[in-house]
Every structure is written in structure tokens, then in C-alpha cells.
Coordinates of C-alpha atoms and ligand atoms in Angstrom, one line a residue:
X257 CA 0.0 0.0 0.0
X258 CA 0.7 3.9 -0.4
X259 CA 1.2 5.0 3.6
X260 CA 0.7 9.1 4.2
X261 CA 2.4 8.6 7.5
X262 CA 1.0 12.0 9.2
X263 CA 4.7 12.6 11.1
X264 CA 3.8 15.5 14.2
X265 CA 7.6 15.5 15.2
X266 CA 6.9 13.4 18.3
X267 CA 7.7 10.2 19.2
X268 CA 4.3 8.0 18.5
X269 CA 4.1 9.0 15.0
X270 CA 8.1 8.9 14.4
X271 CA 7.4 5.2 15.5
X272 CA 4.0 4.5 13.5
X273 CA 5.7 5.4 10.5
X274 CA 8.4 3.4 11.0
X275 CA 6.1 0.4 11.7
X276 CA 4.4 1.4 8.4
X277 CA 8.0 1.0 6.8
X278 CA 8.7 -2.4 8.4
X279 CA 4.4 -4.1 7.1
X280 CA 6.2 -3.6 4.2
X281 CA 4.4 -0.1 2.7
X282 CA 5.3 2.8 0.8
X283 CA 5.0 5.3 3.0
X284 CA 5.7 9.1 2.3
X285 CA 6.1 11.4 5.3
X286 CA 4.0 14.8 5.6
X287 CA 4.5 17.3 8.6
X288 CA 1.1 19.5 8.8
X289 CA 2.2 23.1 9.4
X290 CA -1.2 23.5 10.9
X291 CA -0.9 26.4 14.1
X292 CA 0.2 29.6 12.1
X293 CA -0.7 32.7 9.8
X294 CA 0.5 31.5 6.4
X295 CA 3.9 32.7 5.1
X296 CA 5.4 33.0 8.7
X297 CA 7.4 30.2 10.7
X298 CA 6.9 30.3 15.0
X299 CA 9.7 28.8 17.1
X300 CA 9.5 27.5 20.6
X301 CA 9.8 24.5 22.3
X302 CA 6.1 23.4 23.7
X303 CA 2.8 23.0 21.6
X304 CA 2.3 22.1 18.1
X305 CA 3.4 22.5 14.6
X306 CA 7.1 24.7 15.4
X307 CA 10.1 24.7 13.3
X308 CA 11.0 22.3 15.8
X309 CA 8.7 20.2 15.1
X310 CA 8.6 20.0 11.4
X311 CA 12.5 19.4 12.2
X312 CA 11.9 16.6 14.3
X313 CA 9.7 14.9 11.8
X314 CA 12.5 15.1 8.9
X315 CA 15.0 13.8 11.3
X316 CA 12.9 10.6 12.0
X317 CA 12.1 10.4 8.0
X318 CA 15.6 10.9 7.3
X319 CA 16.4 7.9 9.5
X320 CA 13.7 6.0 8.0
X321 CA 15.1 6.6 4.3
X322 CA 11.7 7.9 3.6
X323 CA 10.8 11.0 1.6
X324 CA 9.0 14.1 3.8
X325 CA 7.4 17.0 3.1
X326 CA 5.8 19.7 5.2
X327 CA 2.2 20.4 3.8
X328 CA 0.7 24.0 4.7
X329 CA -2.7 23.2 6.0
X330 CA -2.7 26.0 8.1
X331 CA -5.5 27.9 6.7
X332 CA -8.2 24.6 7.1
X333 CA -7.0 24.2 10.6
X334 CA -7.8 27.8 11.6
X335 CA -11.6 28.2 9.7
X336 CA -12.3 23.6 10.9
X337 CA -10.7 23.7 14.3
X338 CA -10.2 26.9 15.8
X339 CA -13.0 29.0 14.3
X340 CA -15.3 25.8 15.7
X341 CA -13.5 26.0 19.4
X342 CA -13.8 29.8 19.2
X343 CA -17.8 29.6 18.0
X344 CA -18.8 27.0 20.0
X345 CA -17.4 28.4 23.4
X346 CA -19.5 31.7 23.1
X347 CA -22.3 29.6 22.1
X348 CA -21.8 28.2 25.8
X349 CA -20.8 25.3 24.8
X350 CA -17.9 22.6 25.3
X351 CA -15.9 21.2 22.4
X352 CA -13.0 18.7 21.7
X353 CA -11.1 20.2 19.2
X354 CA -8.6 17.5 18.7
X355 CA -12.1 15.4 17.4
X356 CA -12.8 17.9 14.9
X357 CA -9.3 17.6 13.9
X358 CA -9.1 14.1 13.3
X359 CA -12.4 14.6 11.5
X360 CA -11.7 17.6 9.6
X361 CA -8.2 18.1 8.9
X362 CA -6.3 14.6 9.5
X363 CA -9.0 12.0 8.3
X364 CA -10.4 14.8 5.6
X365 CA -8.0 17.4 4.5
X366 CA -4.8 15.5 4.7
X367 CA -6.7 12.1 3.4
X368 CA -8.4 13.8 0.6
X369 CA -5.0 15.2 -0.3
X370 CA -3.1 11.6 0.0
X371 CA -5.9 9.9 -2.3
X372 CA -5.6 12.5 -4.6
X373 CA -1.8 11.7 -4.9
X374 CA -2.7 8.3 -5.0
X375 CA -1.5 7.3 -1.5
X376 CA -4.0 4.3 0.0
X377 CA -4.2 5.5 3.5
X378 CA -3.2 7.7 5.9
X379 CA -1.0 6.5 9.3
X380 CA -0.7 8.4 12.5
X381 CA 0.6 7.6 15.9
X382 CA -3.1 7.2 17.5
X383 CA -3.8 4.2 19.6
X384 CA -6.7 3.2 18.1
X385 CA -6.9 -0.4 15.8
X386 CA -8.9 -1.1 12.6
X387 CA -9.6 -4.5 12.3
X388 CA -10.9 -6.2 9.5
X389 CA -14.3 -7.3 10.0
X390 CA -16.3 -10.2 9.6
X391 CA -18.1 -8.8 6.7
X392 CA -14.6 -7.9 5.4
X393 CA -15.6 -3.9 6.4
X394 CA -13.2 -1.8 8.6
X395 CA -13.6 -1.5 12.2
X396 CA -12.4 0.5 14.6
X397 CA -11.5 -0.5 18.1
X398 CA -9.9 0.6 21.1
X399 CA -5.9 0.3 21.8
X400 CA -4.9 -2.2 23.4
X401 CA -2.6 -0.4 26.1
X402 CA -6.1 0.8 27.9
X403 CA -4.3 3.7 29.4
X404 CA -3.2 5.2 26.4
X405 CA -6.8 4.2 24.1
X406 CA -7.4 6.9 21.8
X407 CA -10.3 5.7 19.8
X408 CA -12.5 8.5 21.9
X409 CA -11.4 11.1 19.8
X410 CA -11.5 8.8 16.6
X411 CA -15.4 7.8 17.0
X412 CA -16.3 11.1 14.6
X413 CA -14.7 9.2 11.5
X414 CA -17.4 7.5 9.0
X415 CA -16.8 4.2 7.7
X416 CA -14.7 5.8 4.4
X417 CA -12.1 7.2 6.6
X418 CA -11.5 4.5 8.8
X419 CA -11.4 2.4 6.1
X420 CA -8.5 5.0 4.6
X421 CA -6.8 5.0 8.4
X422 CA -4.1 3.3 9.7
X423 CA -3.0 2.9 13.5
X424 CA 0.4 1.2 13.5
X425 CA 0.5 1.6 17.4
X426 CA -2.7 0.2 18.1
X427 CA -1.4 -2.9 19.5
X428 CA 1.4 -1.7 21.3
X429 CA 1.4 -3.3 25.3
X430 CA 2.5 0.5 26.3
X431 CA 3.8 4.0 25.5
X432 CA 7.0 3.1 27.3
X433 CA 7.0 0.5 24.6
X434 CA 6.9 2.8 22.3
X435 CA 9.8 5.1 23.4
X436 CA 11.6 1.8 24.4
X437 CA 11.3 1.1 20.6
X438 CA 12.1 5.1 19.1
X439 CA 15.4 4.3 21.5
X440 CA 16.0 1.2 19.7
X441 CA 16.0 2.7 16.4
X442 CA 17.9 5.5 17.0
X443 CA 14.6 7.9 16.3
X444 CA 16.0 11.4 17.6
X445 CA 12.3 12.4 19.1
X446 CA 12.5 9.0 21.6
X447 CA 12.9 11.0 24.8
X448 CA 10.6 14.0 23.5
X449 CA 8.0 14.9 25.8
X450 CA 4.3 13.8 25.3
X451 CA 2.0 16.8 24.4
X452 CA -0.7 17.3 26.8
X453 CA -2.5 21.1 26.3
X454 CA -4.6 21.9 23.2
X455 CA -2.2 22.1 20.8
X456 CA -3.5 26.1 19.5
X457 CA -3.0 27.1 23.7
X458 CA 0.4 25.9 24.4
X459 CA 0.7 27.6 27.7
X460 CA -3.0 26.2 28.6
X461 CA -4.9 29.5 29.3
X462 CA -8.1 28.6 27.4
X463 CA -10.2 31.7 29.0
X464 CA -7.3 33.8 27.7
X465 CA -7.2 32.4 24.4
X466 CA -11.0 32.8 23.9
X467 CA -10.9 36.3 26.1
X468 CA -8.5 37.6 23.2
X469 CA -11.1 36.3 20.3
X470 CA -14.1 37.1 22.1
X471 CA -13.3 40.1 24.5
X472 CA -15.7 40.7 27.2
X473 CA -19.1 39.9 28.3
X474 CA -20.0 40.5 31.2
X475 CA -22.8 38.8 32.8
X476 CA -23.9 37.4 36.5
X477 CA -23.5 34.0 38.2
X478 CA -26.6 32.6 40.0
X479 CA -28.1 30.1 41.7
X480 CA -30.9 27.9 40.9
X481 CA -33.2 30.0 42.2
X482 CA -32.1 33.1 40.3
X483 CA -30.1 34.7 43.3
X484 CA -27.0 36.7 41.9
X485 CA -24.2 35.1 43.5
X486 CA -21.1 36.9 41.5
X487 CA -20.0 38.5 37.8
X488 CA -18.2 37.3 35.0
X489 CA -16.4 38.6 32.1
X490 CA -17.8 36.1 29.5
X491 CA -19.7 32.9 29.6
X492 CA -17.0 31.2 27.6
X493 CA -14.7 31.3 30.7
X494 CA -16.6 28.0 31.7
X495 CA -18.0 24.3 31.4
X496 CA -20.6 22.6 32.7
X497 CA -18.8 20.7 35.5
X498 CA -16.4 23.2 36.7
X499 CA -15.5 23.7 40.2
X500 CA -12.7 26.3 40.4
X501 CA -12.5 30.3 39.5
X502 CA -16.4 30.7 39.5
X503 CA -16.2 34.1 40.1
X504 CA -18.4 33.9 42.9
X505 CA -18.2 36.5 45.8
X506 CA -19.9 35.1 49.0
X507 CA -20.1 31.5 49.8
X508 CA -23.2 29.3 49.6
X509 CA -25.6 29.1 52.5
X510 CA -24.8 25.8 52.9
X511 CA -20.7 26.5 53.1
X512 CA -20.8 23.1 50.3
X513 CA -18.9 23.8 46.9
X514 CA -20.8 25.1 43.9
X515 CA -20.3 23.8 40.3
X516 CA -21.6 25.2 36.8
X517 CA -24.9 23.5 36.1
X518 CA -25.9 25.5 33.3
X519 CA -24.5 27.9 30.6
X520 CA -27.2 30.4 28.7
X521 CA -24.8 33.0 26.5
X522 CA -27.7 34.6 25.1
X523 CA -28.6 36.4 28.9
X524 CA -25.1 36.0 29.8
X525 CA -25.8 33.4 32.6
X526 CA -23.8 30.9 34.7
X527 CA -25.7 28.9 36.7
X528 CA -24.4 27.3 39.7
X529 CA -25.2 24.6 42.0
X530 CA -24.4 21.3 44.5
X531 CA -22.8 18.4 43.0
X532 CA -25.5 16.3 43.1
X533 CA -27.3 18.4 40.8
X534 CA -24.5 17.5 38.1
X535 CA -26.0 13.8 37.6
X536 CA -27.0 13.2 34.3
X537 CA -29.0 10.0 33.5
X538 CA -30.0 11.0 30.1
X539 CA -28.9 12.5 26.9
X540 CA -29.4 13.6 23.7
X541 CA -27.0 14.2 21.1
X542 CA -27.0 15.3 17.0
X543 CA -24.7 15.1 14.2
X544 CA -24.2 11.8 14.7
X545 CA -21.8 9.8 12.2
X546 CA -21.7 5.8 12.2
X547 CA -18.7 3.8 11.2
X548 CA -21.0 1.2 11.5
X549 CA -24.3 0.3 11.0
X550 CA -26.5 3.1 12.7
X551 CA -28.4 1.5 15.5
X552 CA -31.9 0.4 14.6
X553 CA -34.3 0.5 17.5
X554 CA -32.8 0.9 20.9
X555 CA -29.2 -0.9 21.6
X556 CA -27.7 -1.7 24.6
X557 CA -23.9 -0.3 24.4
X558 CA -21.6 1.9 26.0
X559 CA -21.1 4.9 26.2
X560 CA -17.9 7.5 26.7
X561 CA -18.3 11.5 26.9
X562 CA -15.0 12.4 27.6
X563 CA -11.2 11.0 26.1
X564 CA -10.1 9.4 29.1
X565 CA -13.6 9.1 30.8
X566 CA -15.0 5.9 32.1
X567 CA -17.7 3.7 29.6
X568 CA -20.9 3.3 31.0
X569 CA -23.9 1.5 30.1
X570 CA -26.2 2.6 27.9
X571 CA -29.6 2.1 25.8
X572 CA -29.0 4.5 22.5
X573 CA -31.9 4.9 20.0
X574 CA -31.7 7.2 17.1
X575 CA -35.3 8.9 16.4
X576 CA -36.8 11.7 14.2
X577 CA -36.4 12.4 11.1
X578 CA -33.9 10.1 9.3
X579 CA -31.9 13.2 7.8
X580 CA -32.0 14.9 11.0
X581 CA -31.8 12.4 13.6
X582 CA -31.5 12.6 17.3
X583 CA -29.6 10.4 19.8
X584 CA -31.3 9.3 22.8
X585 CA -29.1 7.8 25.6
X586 CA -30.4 6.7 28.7
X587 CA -27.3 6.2 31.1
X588 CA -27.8 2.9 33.2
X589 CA -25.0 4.5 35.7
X590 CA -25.5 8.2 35.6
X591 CA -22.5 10.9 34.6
X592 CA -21.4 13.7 36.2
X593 CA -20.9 17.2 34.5
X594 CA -22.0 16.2 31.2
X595 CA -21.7 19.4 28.8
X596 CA -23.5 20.1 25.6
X597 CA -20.5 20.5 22.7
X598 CA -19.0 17.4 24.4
X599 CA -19.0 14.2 22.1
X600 CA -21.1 11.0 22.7
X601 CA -18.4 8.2 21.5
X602 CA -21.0 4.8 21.1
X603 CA -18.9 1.5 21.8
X604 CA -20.0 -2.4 21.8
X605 CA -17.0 -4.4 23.3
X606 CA -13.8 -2.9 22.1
X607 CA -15.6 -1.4 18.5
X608 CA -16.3 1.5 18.1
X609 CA -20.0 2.2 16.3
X610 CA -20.2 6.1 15.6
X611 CA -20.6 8.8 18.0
X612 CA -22.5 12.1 18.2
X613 CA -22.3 15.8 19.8
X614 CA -24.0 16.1 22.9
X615 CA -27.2 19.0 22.5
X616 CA -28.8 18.5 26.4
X617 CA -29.1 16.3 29.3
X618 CA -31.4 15.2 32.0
X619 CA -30.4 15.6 35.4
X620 CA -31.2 12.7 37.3
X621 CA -32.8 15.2 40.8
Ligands
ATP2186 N1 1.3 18.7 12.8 C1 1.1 17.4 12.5 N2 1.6 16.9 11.3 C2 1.4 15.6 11.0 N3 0.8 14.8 11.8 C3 0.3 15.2 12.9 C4 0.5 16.5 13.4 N4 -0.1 16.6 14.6 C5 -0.6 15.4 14.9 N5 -0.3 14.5 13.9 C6 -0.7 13.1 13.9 O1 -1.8 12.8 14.7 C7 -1.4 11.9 15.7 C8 -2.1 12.2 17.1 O2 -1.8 13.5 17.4 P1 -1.6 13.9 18.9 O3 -1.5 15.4 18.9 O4 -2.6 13.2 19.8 O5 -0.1 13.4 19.1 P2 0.6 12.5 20.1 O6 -0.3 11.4 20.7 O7 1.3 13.4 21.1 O8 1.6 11.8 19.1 P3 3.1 12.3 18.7 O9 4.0 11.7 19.8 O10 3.3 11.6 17.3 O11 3.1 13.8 18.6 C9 0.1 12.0 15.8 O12 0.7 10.8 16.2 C10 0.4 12.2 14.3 O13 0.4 11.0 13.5

């Protein structure tokens, strides 16, 4: 086959192209400059897609005797992943933007460029696996190193793209595995450190980040009840969930902590209330996208609404119209601080089956 290997300049994707190498493929490596204004390079050491990056990722390609290239897709990334964080934030809502990546840039724009070129698939250093079915279609299914499983933020890709994907490290026992094996080969990025922030915010101040797009709206913090318990300078500045920096001036009567329950950007509201008021046992979710069949009737499955979250079990039914459809989840072991903007991922066993974004809940008190 003709391998895009989709090289970041770290070490999991130095490795999953050279694992590409060894199965015996063609592979090409491409570094995405995907995190600045076109026509101008950024240094720095932390976050994504620096000249020290795109280094890194021709130093492992040079080692690997494969050719590289850096592909500009800077402009996609800014209008399909931070325009979307940006937009759905004021809208008061919580997204993942490293889903819409995988779904917009890494499975779509890079993929669409790979097939045009006549490459087969594209590899990256996810831990995810596609396994071939018994009907001979694609699947996809979690790592097996369950620490490291990243088929969360994969569950947005339709059946074309993960038949089009490839996840070298997918069966790898561990990440210290992995670096074990960049050692072995003599991959310069085998004692890089892993990336943890959203790589747009390298220094992790996400209410900065979206205070510079959005400036400020100020608005009130309340209780259930209506009571103004504090101001804020813009609803974006929080998720449903959210314990610390509330911006709340006097404690509750009840001295107990308070979390956002609610976000309404339209009256500038945070809401705020007990923990137990976070419980979800239902939700709803929309834009849903099946790599398998979609679920006819109501399913038992599980369920996952955050990348390293816990699965639960779940009865998901799609209903409505069938070009508009809604998810309905009914949690048999409720959630906690379960936002709207978050993604629904839809597992049975290890595979898995689609996913959706999450549009309300319903607390369980
Ligand atoms: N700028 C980029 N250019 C090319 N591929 C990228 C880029 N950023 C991420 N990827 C691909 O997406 C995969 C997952 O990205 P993520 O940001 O989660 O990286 P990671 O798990 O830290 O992996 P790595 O160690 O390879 O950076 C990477 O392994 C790589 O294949």
C-alpha cells in the first residue's frame, strides 16, 4: 500500500511510520504546518506544529530513508478547528477540538490530499486499531494499552475514513513500549516529551485564548433560584462541570462547593449549584456519524463523553427524522458534568459504532 504517514515530530508518530516502513508499505512522510498565519514560521519548544517540530519529523524520516514533506494546512485548521472552538465556546458550549481535527483536517483534508496523490491511507501515531471485519468492512476499536486508548477522539470518522486509516500503534502493550522502541531505532524524538495542552494554547490558558477572540461579556453567576451570586467577564470562561474560578463573591448558605450547572450565552448566565445536581442520566446528542451500521431501535452499548472518561452502560436509540436524527441515551450509571458540545463516542465491546455531539441532558434530581 501507499502509507501518508502523518509525522507530528513526536515520538508515537516517528514510531507508527516506521512500523508502516517495516508491514512492508510505501510510505511518504507529511509534517502538517497546521498552528500559524501563512507565510510565517513560530519557534518555541512546547505546543504544536514549530520549526522544531517539522524538524523533528524530517530527522525521523531521514532515519527512516523515507521521503517528507511539510504540507501548509494552516488555513483549514484555523476556519475547521479553531474557528469551531472559538464559535462553540461563546455559544456556551464545550468542544473537543482534537475530534474535529481528526475529522476535519487529518481523516479529511490531509486524506483527501493523500488519495488525490494516489496514497491508500493515511498512518498516524493514534492508539486506536482497525480490524478487519467479519463482513470484510473496517472497524475500529480501542488500543490495546487501555491507558493510552485513543479511539475517543477517533469515533467522529465514517466508515470511508477508517477504512483510509491506519494505526500502527494500536497494539502496542505501552507508550514506554513505544519510546523503548524510538530508543532502539535511533529515532531522535525518543525522549521527547508527550503533548498534553490543546495544541493552539500551548501555555494552557483557554479563558485567555477565547478572552482575546471574544473580549468581554460581562454577565452574573446565579443560583438555581435566580439569586446573583457573583459577575463574569464572558460565559466562555466556563463548562458545565467546573469547580474552580467561578467568580463567585460570597459563599453558599450551605458552606458546600458550587459547580456550573448551566450555561445560557444569550442572557449572559452561569448557573451554579451542589454536586448532586451535576448527575445526568440521560442524553441527547446530533450530528451523529456511524462507522458502522447506525443502530436500529434501541441498543444496549456503552457509552464514553470524555477522552479518558469511564464507559458506561447505555440504551442508545436514534429517532426523528432520518436526515436529522437525534440520539437518545439513557445512562444505566449516571455521569457527572456532562456538557453540551462534548461528544457522545458509542462502543459495543472494544468497537467502536459512531458517535455524536451532545445537545442537552437530563439531570437525574
Ligand atoms: N502537525 C502534525 N503533522 C502531521 N501529523 C500530525 C500533526 N499533529 C498530529 N499529527 C498526527 O496525529 C497523531 C495524534 O496527534 P496527537 O496530537 O494526539 O499526538 P501524540 O499522541 O502526542 O503523538 P506524537 O507523539 O506523534 O506527537 C500523531 O501521532 C500524528 O500522527
Amino acid at each position: 500500500m501507499r502509507v501518508l504517514a502523518a509525522m507530528s515530530g513526536g515520538v508515537d508518530s516517528a514510531v507508527a511510520a516506521a512500523r508502516a516502513v517495516d508491514a512492508g508499505h510505501e510510505v511518504v512522510g507529511v509534517h502538517m504546518a497546521l498552528n500559524r498565519s501563512p507565510g510565517t514560521l513560530r519557534t518555541g519548544s512546547r505546543g504544536c506544529c514549530t520549526i522544531e517540530d517539522a524538524l523533528d519529523a524530517r530527522r525521523a524520516a531521514d532515519l527512516l530513508g523515507i521521503p517528507f514533506y511539510v504540507w501548509d494546512l494552516s488555513e483549514d485548521f484555523v476556519e475547521d478547528v479553531v474557528a469551531d472552538f472559538v464559535a462553540e465556546y461563546a455559544a456556551g458550549r464545550t468542544p473537543n477540538p482534537c475530534v474535529r481535527c481528526n475529522e476535519r483536517i487529518k481523516f479529511a483534508a490531509l486524506l483527501d490530499k493523500g488519495i488525490a496523490l494516489g496514497f491508500d491511507a493515511v498512518a498516524t501515531g493514534h492508539y486506536a486499531r482497525v480490524v478487519t471485519g467479519p463482513d470484510g468492512r473496517a472497524e475500529l476499536h480501542r488500543a490495546a494499552d487501555a491507558a493510552k486508548d485513543q479511539s475517543y477522539v477517533l469515533a467522529v470518522l465514517d466508515a470511508d475514513q477508517v477504512a483510509h486509516a491506519m494505526f500502527p500503534l494500536g497494539d502496542a502493550p505501552t507508550k514506554a513500549e513505544v519510546r523503548a522502541e524510538a530508543e532502539r531505532r535511533g529515532l531522535p524524538v525518543a525522549s521527547k516529551p508527550d503533548s498534553h495542552d490543546i495544541c493552539f494554547i500551548p501555555d494552557g490558558d483557554t479563558r485567555g485564548f477565547l478572552a482575546d477572540k471574544l473580549g468581554e461579556v460581562p454577565g452574573e453567576v446565579v443560583d438555581e433560584s435566580g439569586e446573583v451570586l457573583g459577575t463574569h467577564t464572558g460565559t466562555y470562561g466556563y463548562t458545565v462541570g467546573q469547580r474552580k474560578g467561578l467568580g463567585i463573591s460570597r459563599p453558599a448558605a450551605d458552606g458546600r462547593p458550587r459547580y456550573v450547572l448551566s450555561i445560557e450565552p444569550v442572557r449572559r448566565t452561569v448557573t451554579v449549584g451542589p454536586a448532586e445536581r451535576l448527575s445526568v442520566g440521560a442524553l441527547e446528542a446530533v450530528e451523529a456519524v456511524w462507522n458502522a451500521d447506525a443502530p436500529v431501535g434501541p441498543v444496549e452499548v456503552h457509552v464514553q463523553v470524555r477522552a479518558h472518561g469511564e464507559p458506561v452502560p447505555a440504551v442508545a436509540e436514534l429517532t426523528g427524522p432520518a436526515d436529522d436524527p437525534v440520539l437518545r441515551v439513557r445512562l444505566r450509571t449516571p455521569l457527572s458534568g456532562v456538557a453540551p458540545g462534548q461528544t457522545v463516542a458509542v462502543y459495543r465491546g472494544t468497537r467502536v459504532l459512531g458517535s455524536a455531539t451532545i445537545s442537552g441532558t437530563t439531570p437525574l434530581s
